Amino acid sequence: MKRIVYLIVLTLCLTFAFLDHDSNGVAYNPLFHSHDDKTDGASQSISMPCGLGGSENHKH
Amino acid sequence: MSAITKKIDLTVLGYAVLATLLFSFLFFTQVGNRHLYVFLIGIGLGVSLYHASFGFTGGWRSFIEHRISSSLRAQIIMLGLAVILFSFFIGSNSWIYEGKMIGAVAPVSVSVVVGSFMFGLAMQLAGGCGSGTLFTASSGNGKMAITLVFFMIGSLVGTYHFDFWKSLPSFGGVSLMNEFGKVNSVFLQLSVLTLLYYFIYKSDQKRNVNFKHSDIFDFSNFDLFKGPWPLILGAVLLVFFNVLMLQAAGHPWGITFAFGLWAAKIVQFFGVEVSSWSFWQLSYPSTALENSLFADPTTVSNLGIIFGALAASALAGNFFKASLINKKILIAAILGGFFMGYGARLSFGCNVGALFSGIASGSLHGWVWFLFAFIGSMIGVRFRRVFYS
């Protein structure tokens, strides 16, 4: 029984993610925009998932 | 083989398989094929983490308390392999997309020292690090699920205090590859790792008469579907999947950014203006906050890890094994989770994003993180006794 409850909680969390996806959509795709980018992969710098979110922000 | 053959949990396995198919379809059709690759890599990571029981917390604690070094030696080998392989790929064009791959280079700063120390201490309280918390919570460990919730809260609070920590002294990002060149950087890092390995195994050998180098290569109980996998296999697979992550996402594997993002999305849902906080006005965080969660590669790989660990635990017949949670352990989970989250934001990642991917990328901050997180863990194992006695 407990494991079913666990799966239900997980499903609720995933539902929240679905709702977020539904309401926001993919306005900007951090991986795919590199195709449109002609600056030699510079847009990749903002898709880096470290705390500050990219090498651009590391220059402070 | 164990005396008791555990049954595969078909309900949980079915859930994991269905969810994997659903999300694979969603990523492929609505986000992009690279997100699908990142998701599948995440599944590989989740299965590997679970079956090899590859975590930093227990391994560090075993060494600190008993000088048992098997897990720590596997981690050193993992780092060495990653340093070599990443040196070929960082700054090169990806096999998967048109563009260059970048390393996880973050600043060397006071905030990294404080954050990694805090993280190292807290992970001993919680009993799991960033990756450990995610894969154990996903495999039905209730205590680690509580830790994960407070990890997210701590991460969010860390972003709220971002201005203060940013104002403290920093050397900026230091890439050893840029400073010394790729070959010298690899040689330098491998030399340090070799010295560390030597010190670790000598300490173990001195304390434990049964010490064997070969313990991490032990395939005697190996079972592909049910586990356990030997540590060395876990180490090699984590390097393999991190290299694939670099190729697919364009950056190395990270975990904890998504925890802060998930918490930010939730409180934003309840009306908190997170977007006015300076952290969430930075280029990538602001983009991630406005975008679908499914566009964030860290979220996508974390989802893969969740389903991978879920499937692996179902195959092993170990999903949701009741763990003893009393008041003291609950407090340890809450404190550990919160301060891991807070520390990860200060130190630009956890044992994966900062230590593993940072060192693999030749970032000095990865080494600083390793040092201070280990010092924090040395103190953490003492605090831990208060809660787990």
Short mmCIF file of C-alpha atoms in Angstrom, two decimals:
data_model
loop_
_atom_site.label_atom_id
_atom_site.label_comp_id
_atom_site.label_asym_id
_atom_site.label_seq_id
_atom_site.Cartn_x
_atom_site.Cartn_y
_atom_site.Cartn_z
CA MET A 1 0.00 0.00 0.00
CA LYS A 2 2.75 2.43 0.97
CA ARG A 3 4.50 1.93 -2.33
CA ILE A 4 1.30 2.80 -4.21
CA VAL A 5 1.01 6.00 -2.16
CA TYR A 6 4.62 6.72 -3.08
CA LEU A 7 3.83 6.33 -6.77
CA ILE A 8 0.75 8.55 -6.42
CA VAL A 9 2.87 11.30 -4.84
CA LEU A 10 5.39 10.95 -7.66
CA THR A 11 2.56 11.17 -10.19
CA LEU A 12 1.28 14.36 -8.55
CA CYS A 13 4.76 15.90 -8.82
CA LEU A 14 4.95 14.92 -12.49
CA THR A 15 1.47 16.37 -13.03
CA PHE A 16 2.72 19.71 -11.69
CA ALA A 17 5.57 19.53 -14.23
CA PHE A 18 3.07 18.77 -17.00
CA LEU A 19 0.91 21.74 -15.99
CA ASP A 20 3.98 23.95 -15.96
CA HIS A 21 4.90 22.70 -19.42
CA ASP A 22 1.37 23.30 -20.60
CA SER A 23 1.24 26.86 -19.30
CA ASN A 24 4.76 28.03 -20.18
CA GLY A 25 5.68 25.96 -23.22
CA VAL A 26 9.15 25.86 -24.65
CA ALA A 27 9.61 29.53 -25.47
CA TYR A 28 13.35 29.14 -25.52
CA ASN A 29 15.14 25.85 -25.99
CA PRO A 30 18.56 26.15 -24.38
CA LEU A 31 19.90 23.20 -26.32
CA PHE A 32 18.38 23.82 -29.70
CA HIS A 33 18.98 27.52 -30.07
CA SER A 34 22.61 26.77 -30.70
CA HIS A 35 21.60 25.76 -34.22
CA ASP A 36 20.49 29.29 -34.98
CA ASP A 37 23.47 30.76 -33.29
CA LYS A 38 26.41 31.80 -35.42
CA THR A 39 28.74 32.73 -32.58
CA ASP A 40 30.54 29.42 -32.43
CA GLY A 41 28.57 27.80 -29.69
CA ALA A 42 28.40 30.84 -27.45
CA SER A 43 24.75 30.22 -26.67
CA GLN A 44 25.84 26.98 -25.04
CA SER A 45 27.35 29.11 -22.32
CA ILE A 46 23.94 30.01 -20.98
CA SER A 47 22.75 26.43 -20.88
CA MET A 48 25.33 25.41 -18.32
CA PRO A 49 23.50 24.19 -15.27
CA CYS A 50 25.87 25.27 -12.53
CA GLY A 51 24.65 27.53 -9.77
CA LEU A 52 25.05 30.76 -11.63
CA GLY A 53 23.72 29.27 -14.81
CA GLY A 54 26.50 29.92 -17.25
CA SER A 55 29.96 31.17 -17.89
CA GLU A 56 28.64 34.62 -18.78
CA ASN A 57 27.63 34.98 -15.17
CA HIS A 58 30.96 33.83 -13.89
CA LYS A 59 32.66 37.04 -14.89
CA HIS A 60 31.27 39.03 -12.00
CA MET B 1 23.74 -15.47 -5.09
CA SER B 2 21.80 -14.42 -2.06
CA ALA B 3 19.86 -17.09 -0.22
CA ILE B 4 16.59 -15.21 -0.76
CA THR B 5 15.76 -14.43 -4.37
CA LYS B 6 13.80 -11.20 -4.37
CA LYS B 7 10.85 -10.90 -6.73
CA ILE B 8 10.72 -8.24 -9.38
CA ASP B 9 8.18 -5.55 -8.45
CA LEU B 10 6.14 -5.59 -11.66
CA THR B 11 3.83 -2.72 -10.65
CA VAL B 12 6.70 -0.34 -10.06
CA LEU B 13 8.63 -1.61 -13.08
CA GLY B 14 5.54 -1.12 -15.24
CA TYR B 15 5.14 2.42 -13.90
CA ALA B 16 8.79 3.22 -14.67
CA VAL B 17 8.58 1.76 -18.20
CA LEU B 18 5.33 3.59 -19.01
CA ALA B 19 6.65 6.86 -17.63
CA THR B 20 9.85 6.44 -19.64
CA LEU B 21 7.89 5.86 -22.85
CA LEU B 22 5.58 8.79 -22.15
CA PHE B 23 8.38 11.22 -21.39
CA SER B 24 10.51 9.97 -24.29
CA PHE B 25 7.60 10.71 -26.63
CA LEU B 26 7.00 14.10 -25.02
CA PHE B 27 10.64 15.19 -25.21
CA PHE B 28 11.01 13.99 -28.79
CA THR B 29 7.84 15.59 -30.08
CA GLN B 30 7.55 18.75 -27.98
CA VAL B 31 11.05 19.72 -26.90
CA GLY B 32 13.74 18.19 -29.10
CA ASN B 33 15.77 15.09 -29.77
CA ARG B 34 18.73 16.29 -27.67
CA HIS B 35 16.43 16.45 -24.65
CA LEU B 36 15.41 12.89 -25.40
CA TYR B 37 19.08 11.85 -25.42
CA VAL B 38 19.67 13.69 -22.12
CA PHE B 39 16.66 11.90 -20.64
CA LEU B 40 17.90 8.47 -21.77
CA ILE B 41 21.38 9.25 -20.42
CA GLY B 42 19.70 10.14 -17.12
CA ILE B 43 18.04 6.72 -17.07
CA GLY B 44 21.44 5.09 -17.55
CA LEU B 45 22.81 7.18 -14.70
CA GLY B 46 19.89 6.26 -12.43
CA VAL B 47 20.31 2.52 -13.06
CA SER B 48 24.10 2.73 -12.61
CA LEU B 49 23.88 4.77 -9.41
CA TYR B 50 21.35 2.37 -7.92
CA HIS B 51 22.90 -0.96 -8.90
CA ALA B 52 26.47 0.09 -8.03
CA SER B 53 25.20 1.89 -4.88
CA PHE B 54 27.50 4.64 -6.02
CA GLY B 55 27.34 7.45 -3.50
CA PHE B 56 29.92 9.79 -2.06
CA THR B 57 28.53 10.09 1.46
CA GLY B 58 28.88 6.52 2.71
CA GLY B 59 32.25 6.07 1.03
CA TRP B 60 33.70 9.19 2.62
CA ARG B 61 32.26 8.22 6.00
CA SER B 62 33.71 4.69 5.79
CA PHE B 63 37.12 6.16 5.14
CA ILE B 64 36.88 8.86 7.81
CA GLU B 65 35.65 6.46 10.49
CA HIS B 66 37.24 3.14 9.59
CA ARG B 67 39.77 3.94 6.82
CA ILE B 68 37.82 1.62 4.52
CA SER B 69 38.72 3.07 1.15
CA SER B 70 36.99 1.00 -1.55
CA SER B 71 34.37 3.60 -2.47
CA LEU B 72 36.81 6.51 -2.29
CA ARG B 73 39.31 4.64 -4.50
CA ALA B 74 36.57 3.99 -7.06
CA GLN B 75 35.77 7.71 -7.00
CA ILE B 76 39.44 8.60 -7.58
CA ILE B 77 39.60 6.20 -10.54
CA MET B 78 36.36 7.71 -11.86
CA LEU B 79 37.83 11.21 -11.62
CA GLY B 80 41.05 10.13 -13.34
CA LEU B 81 39.16 8.55 -16.24
CA ALA B 82 36.93 11.60 -16.57
CA VAL B 83 39.89 14.01 -16.54
CA ILE B 84 41.49 12.10 -19.45
CA LEU B 85 38.33 11.74 -21.54
CA PHE B 86 37.00 15.26 -20.95
CA SER B 87 40.33 16.75 -22.07
CA PHE B 88 39.63 15.37 -25.57
CA PHE B 89 36.15 16.84 -25.76
CA ILE B 90 36.03 20.19 -23.92
CA GLY B 91 36.13 22.97 -26.49
CA SER B 92 35.64 20.51 -29.37
CA ASN B 93 32.63 20.11 -31.60
CA SER B 94 29.98 17.70 -30.39
CA TRP B 95 29.22 14.49 -32.26
CA ILE B 96 25.52 15.17 -31.78
CA TYR B 97 24.96 18.85 -32.58
CA GLU B 98 26.79 21.61 -34.37
CA GLY B 99 28.56 23.52 -31.67
CA LYS B 100 31.29 23.34 -29.09
CA MET B 101 31.06 21.63 -25.73
CA ILE B 102 31.88 23.63 -22.60
CA GLY B 103 33.20 22.50 -19.24
CA ALA B 104 31.77 23.10 -15.77
CA VAL B 105 34.09 25.94 -14.81
CA ALA B 106 32.88 28.05 -11.90
CA PRO B 107 34.54 30.66 -9.68
CA VAL B 108 36.96 29.94 -6.88
CA SER B 109 35.49 32.06 -4.13
CA VAL B 110 34.69 32.40 -0.46
CA SER B 111 31.19 31.18 -1.24
CA VAL B 112 32.61 27.93 -2.70
CA VAL B 113 34.67 27.35 0.46
CA VAL B 114 31.69 27.99 2.76
CA GLY B 115 29.17 26.19 0.54
CA SER B 116 31.23 23.04 -0.02
CA PHE B 117 32.10 22.80 3.68
CA MET B 118 28.42 23.17 4.52
CA PHE B 119 27.47 20.59 1.89
CA GLY B 120 30.03 18.06 3.12
CA LEU B 121 28.83 18.38 6.70
CA ALA B 122 25.15 18.26 5.75
CA MET B 123 25.44 15.23 3.49
CA GLN B 124 26.69 13.21 6.45
CA LEU B 125 23.64 14.27 8.45
CA ALA B 126 21.27 13.41 5.63
CA GLY B 127 23.05 10.20 4.65
CA GLY B 128 23.17 11.08 0.96
CA CYS B 129 24.70 13.65 -1.39
CA GLY B 130 23.10 15.28 -4.45
CA SER B 131 23.06 12.19 -6.65
CA GLY B 132 22.58 9.89 -3.64
CA THR B 133 19.54 11.81 -2.43
CA LEU B 134 17.94 11.73 -5.87
CA PHE B 135 18.43 8.04 -6.63
CA THR B 136 17.59 6.76 -3.15
CA ALA B 137 14.49 8.96 -2.88
CA SER B 138 13.46 7.67 -6.31
CA SER B 139 13.85 4.08 -5.20
CA GLY B 140 11.34 4.57 -2.42
CA ASN B 141 13.45 5.68 0.54
CA GLY B 142 11.06 7.84 2.56
CA LYS B 143 13.75 9.53 4.62
CA MET B 144 15.61 10.59 1.50
CA ALA B 145 12.38 11.86 -0.04
CA ILE B 146 12.08 14.21 2.95
CA THR B 147 15.74 15.16 2.47
CA LEU B 148 15.01 15.95 -1.19
CA VAL B 149 12.14 18.28 -0.28
CA PHE B 150 14.38 20.23 2.12
CA PHE B 151 17.22 20.11 -0.42
CA MET B 152 14.90 22.01 -2.76
CA ILE B 153 13.94 24.50 -0.03
CA GLY B 154 17.59 25.07 0.93
CA SER B 155 18.51 25.57 -2.69
CA LEU B 156 15.76 28.17 -3.09
CA VAL B 157 16.83 30.05 0.05
CA GLY B 158 20.39 29.98 -1.33
CA THR B 159 19.20 31.77 -4.45
CA TYR B 160 17.44 34.37 -2.25
CA HIS B 161 20.74 35.15 -0.49
CA PHE B 162 22.63 35.13 -3.77
CA ASP B 163 23.57 38.86 -3.65
CA PHE B 164 25.32 38.54 -0.31
CA TRP B 165 27.41 35.53 -1.34
CA LYS B 166 28.20 37.08 -4.71
CA SER B 167 29.62 40.14 -2.94
CA LEU B 168 32.29 38.08 -1.13
CA PRO B 169 35.84 37.82 -2.58
CA SER B 170 36.26 35.67 -5.68
CA PHE B 171 39.09 34.81 -8.06
CA GLY B 172 36.60 34.13 -10.84
CA GLY B 173 36.59 30.91 -12.84
CA VAL B 174 40.00 29.23 -13.07
CA SER B 175 40.32 26.66 -15.86
CA LEU B 176 43.46 24.55 -15.48
CA MET B 177 43.16 23.68 -19.18
CA ASN B 178 43.36 27.37 -20.08
CA GLU B 179 46.08 28.14 -17.53
CA PHE B 180 48.45 25.25 -18.27
CA GLY B 181 47.24 23.73 -21.53
CA LYS B 182 45.33 20.47 -21.90
CA VAL B 183 48.26 18.05 -21.64
CA ASN B 184 49.81 19.73 -18.61
CA SER B 185 46.42 20.08 -16.96
CA VAL B 186 45.73 16.35 -17.39
CA PHE B 187 49.20 15.46 -16.12
CA LEU B 188 48.84 17.77 -13.11
CA GLN B 189 45.41 16.47 -12.14
CA LEU B 190 46.35 12.82 -12.64
CA SER B 191 49.43 13.37 -10.47
CA VAL B 192 47.29 14.76 -7.65
CA LEU B 193 44.78 11.92 -8.03
CA THR B 194 47.57 9.33 -7.98
CA LEU B 195 48.98 10.83 -4.79
CA LEU B 196 45.52 10.83 -3.27
CA TYR B 197 44.98 7.20 -4.26
CA TYR B 198 48.34 6.27 -2.74
CA PHE B 199 47.58 8.08 0.53
CA ILE B 200 44.09 6.57 0.72
CA TYR B 201 45.11 2.97 0.12
CA LYS B 202 48.12 3.23 2.47
CA SER B 203 45.82 4.53 5.22
CA ASP B 204 43.41 1.67 4.59
CA GLN B 205 46.20 -0.94 4.44
CA LYS B 206 47.64 0.33 7.71
CA ARG B 207 44.32 0.06 9.57
CA ASN B 208 42.68 -2.94 7.88
CA VAL B 209 44.59 -6.17 7.48
CA ASN B 210 42.15 -7.51 4.87
CA PHE B 211 42.79 -4.64 2.45
CA LYS B 212 42.68 -5.62 -1.23
CA HIS B 213 43.00 -3.40 -4.30
CA SER B 214 40.76 -5.84 -6.12
CA ASP B 215 37.69 -5.34 -3.89
CA ILE B 216 36.25 -2.72 -6.21
CA PHE B 217 36.58 -5.15 -9.15
CA ASP B 218 34.61 -7.92 -7.43
CA PHE B 219 32.14 -9.37 -9.95
CA SER B 220 31.39 -12.49 -7.87
CA ASN B 221 27.82 -11.39 -6.96
CA PHE B 222 27.25 -9.51 -10.20
CA ASP B 223 23.73 -9.60 -11.60
CA LEU B 224 23.01 -7.24 -14.51
CA PHE B 225 19.32 -6.75 -13.74
CA LYS B 226 19.13 -7.16 -9.98
CA GLY B 227 22.54 -5.88 -8.95
CA PRO B 228 24.78 -5.40 -7.12
CA TRP B 229 27.29 -4.08 -9.59
CA PRO B 230 30.93 -3.69 -8.58
CA LEU B 231 32.07 -0.18 -7.77
CA ILE B 232 34.47 -0.07 -10.70
CA LEU B 233 31.62 -0.74 -13.13
CA GLY B 234 29.65 2.09 -11.52
CA ALA B 235 32.65 4.40 -11.82
CA VAL B 236 33.26 3.56 -15.49
CA LEU B 237 29.57 3.90 -16.38
CA LEU B 238 29.25 7.26 -14.63
CA VAL B 239 32.20 8.57 -16.65
CA PHE B 240 30.70 7.07 -19.82
CA PHE B 241 27.32 8.70 -19.22
CA ASN B 242 28.90 12.01 -18.22
CA VAL B 243 30.82 12.06 -21.52
CA LEU B 244 27.56 11.30 -23.36
CA MET B 245 25.90 14.11 -21.39
CA LEU B 246 28.65 16.47 -22.53
CA GLN B 247 28.05 15.39 -26.11
CA ALA B 248 24.27 15.68 -25.97
CA ALA B 249 23.70 18.67 -23.70
CA GLY B 250 26.90 20.56 -24.51
CA HIS B 251 27.85 20.71 -20.83
CA PRO B 252 28.70 18.09 -18.20
CA TRP B 253 26.27 16.40 -15.86
CA GLY B 254 24.74 18.46 -13.07
CA ILE B 255 21.89 17.85 -10.65
CA THR B 256 21.17 20.54 -8.09
CA PHE B 257 20.30 23.53 -10.25
CA ALA B 258 17.03 21.75 -11.02
CA PHE B 259 16.18 21.36 -7.31
CA GLY B 260 16.25 25.13 -6.84
CA LEU B 261 14.31 25.60 -10.06
CA TRP B 262 11.58 23.15 -8.98
CA ALA B 263 11.22 24.94 -5.64
CA ALA B 264 11.15 28.33 -7.38
CA LYS B 265 8.41 27.14 -9.74
CA ILE B 266 6.33 25.84 -6.83
CA VAL B 267 6.52 29.02 -4.73
CA GLN B 268 5.92 31.09 -7.86
CA PHE B 269 2.76 29.05 -8.40
CA PHE B 270 1.63 30.22 -4.94
CA GLY B 271 2.30 33.86 -5.78
CA VAL B 272 5.86 34.51 -4.61
CA GLU B 273 7.67 36.84 -7.01
CA VAL B 274 10.79 34.75 -7.37
CA SER B 275 11.63 36.40 -10.67
CA SER B 276 12.47 39.63 -8.81
CA TRP B 277 15.35 37.92 -6.97
CA SER B 278 18.69 38.71 -8.57
CA PHE B 279 19.65 35.06 -9.05
CA TRP B 280 16.53 34.47 -11.10
CA GLN B 281 17.35 37.50 -13.25
CA LEU B 282 20.61 35.97 -14.45
CA SER B 283 20.61 34.76 -18.03
CA TYR B 284 20.05 31.04 -17.68
CA PRO B 285 18.06 30.96 -14.42
CA SER B 286 15.63 33.60 -15.74
CA THR B 287 15.20 31.63 -18.95
CA ALA B 288 14.67 28.41 -17.04
CA LEU B 289 12.10 30.03 -14.75
CA GLU B 290 10.01 31.39 -17.63
CA ASN B 291 10.31 28.23 -19.68
CA SER B 292 8.76 24.81 -19.35
CA LEU B 293 10.52 22.60 -16.82
CA PHE B 294 10.95 20.09 -19.62
CA ALA B 295 13.21 22.50 -21.49
CA ASP B 296 15.74 22.55 -18.64
CA PRO B 297 18.34 19.83 -19.36
CA THR B 298 19.11 19.34 -15.66
CA THR B 299 15.45 18.67 -14.92
CA VAL B 300 15.31 16.29 -17.87
CA SER B 301 18.35 14.29 -16.75
CA ASN B 302 17.03 14.25 -13.17
CA LEU B 303 13.74 12.80 -14.44
CA GLY B 304 15.77 10.13 -16.21
CA ILE B 305 17.62 9.36 -12.97
CA ILE B 306 14.29 9.11 -11.11
CA PHE B 307 12.83 6.60 -13.57
CA GLY B 308 16.14 4.74 -13.92
CA ALA B 309 16.47 4.27 -10.16
CA LEU B 310 12.77 3.39 -9.92
CA ALA B 311 13.17 0.65 -12.55
CA ALA B 312 16.43 -0.64 -11.05
CA SER B 313 14.92 -0.87 -7.54
CA ALA B 314 11.88 -2.67 -8.98
CA LEU B 315 14.13 -5.14 -10.81
CA ALA B 316 16.09 -5.71 -7.61
CA GLY B 317 12.83 -6.19 -5.68
CA ASN B 318 13.92 -3.45 -3.30
CA PHE B 319 11.49 -0.62 -4.00
CA PHE B 320 10.20 1.06 -0.85
CA LYS B 321 11.96 -0.83 1.85
CA ALA B 322 10.71 0.67 5.07
CA SER B 323 13.47 2.61 6.80
CA LEU B 324 13.44 3.49 10.44
CA ILE B 325 12.53 7.16 10.84
CA ASN B 326 12.43 8.51 14.37
CA LYS B 327 12.35 12.14 15.48
CA LYS B 328 16.12 12.49 15.54
CA ILE B 329 16.61 10.98 12.09
CA LEU B 330 13.83 13.19 10.75
CA ILE B 331 15.63 16.27 12.08
CA ALA B 332 18.88 15.04 10.52
CA ALA B 333 17.13 14.56 7.16
CA ILE B 334 15.61 18.05 7.31
CA LEU B 335 18.81 19.81 8.40
CA GLY B 336 20.95 17.76 6.04
CA GLY B 337 18.69 18.38 3.07
CA PHE B 338 18.33 22.11 3.73
CA PHE B 339 22.02 22.80 4.17
CA MET B 340 23.01 20.62 1.22
CA GLY B 341 20.66 22.67 -0.94
CA TYR B 342 21.92 25.97 0.47
CA GLY B 343 25.55 24.86 0.21
CA ALA B 344 25.13 23.64 -3.37
CA ARG B 345 23.89 27.06 -4.48
CA LEU B 346 26.82 28.81 -2.77
CA SER B 347 29.37 26.42 -4.23
CA PHE B 348 28.01 26.15 -7.79
CA GLY B 349 26.94 22.54 -7.58
CA CYS B 350 27.20 19.36 -5.59
CA ASN B 351 29.43 16.30 -5.67
CA VAL B 352 28.36 15.82 -9.29
CA GLY B 353 28.17 19.31 -10.82
CA ALA B 354 31.07 20.80 -8.85
CA LEU B 355 33.30 17.88 -7.85
CA PHE B 356 32.90 15.28 -10.61
CA SER B 357 32.11 17.51 -13.58
CA GLY B 358 34.24 20.40 -12.25
CA ILE B 359 37.41 18.32 -11.85
CA ALA B 360 36.73 16.51 -15.13
CA SER B 361 36.52 19.92 -16.81
CA GLY B 362 39.79 21.07 -15.24
CA SER B 363 38.09 23.67 -13.03
CA LEU B 364 40.01 24.66 -9.91
CA HIS B 365 36.73 25.16 -8.07
CA GLY B 366 36.14 21.38 -8.30
CA TRP B 367 39.30 20.75 -6.28
CA VAL B 368 38.44 23.45 -3.74
CA TRP B 369 35.00 21.88 -3.46
CA PHE B 370 36.51 18.42 -2.88
CA LEU B 371 38.84 19.66 -0.14
CA PHE B 372 36.33 21.66 1.85
CA ALA B 373 33.47 19.20 1.41
CA PHE B 374 35.74 16.48 2.78
CA ILE B 375 36.71 18.64 5.77
CA GLY B 376 32.99 19.32 6.29
CA SER B 377 32.32 15.57 6.14
CA MET B 378 34.98 14.91 8.78
CA ILE B 379 33.03 17.14 11.14
CA GLY B 380 29.71 15.88 9.82
CA VAL B 381 30.37 12.27 10.80
CA ARG B 382 30.78 13.43 14.39
CA PHE B 383 27.52 15.41 14.33
CA ARG B 384 25.84 12.43 12.71
CA ARG B 385 26.37 10.33 15.82
CA VAL B 386 24.05 12.67 17.73
CA PHE B 387 21.17 11.82 15.39
CA TYR B 388 21.85 8.20 14.48
CA SER B 389 22.92 6.83 17.87
#
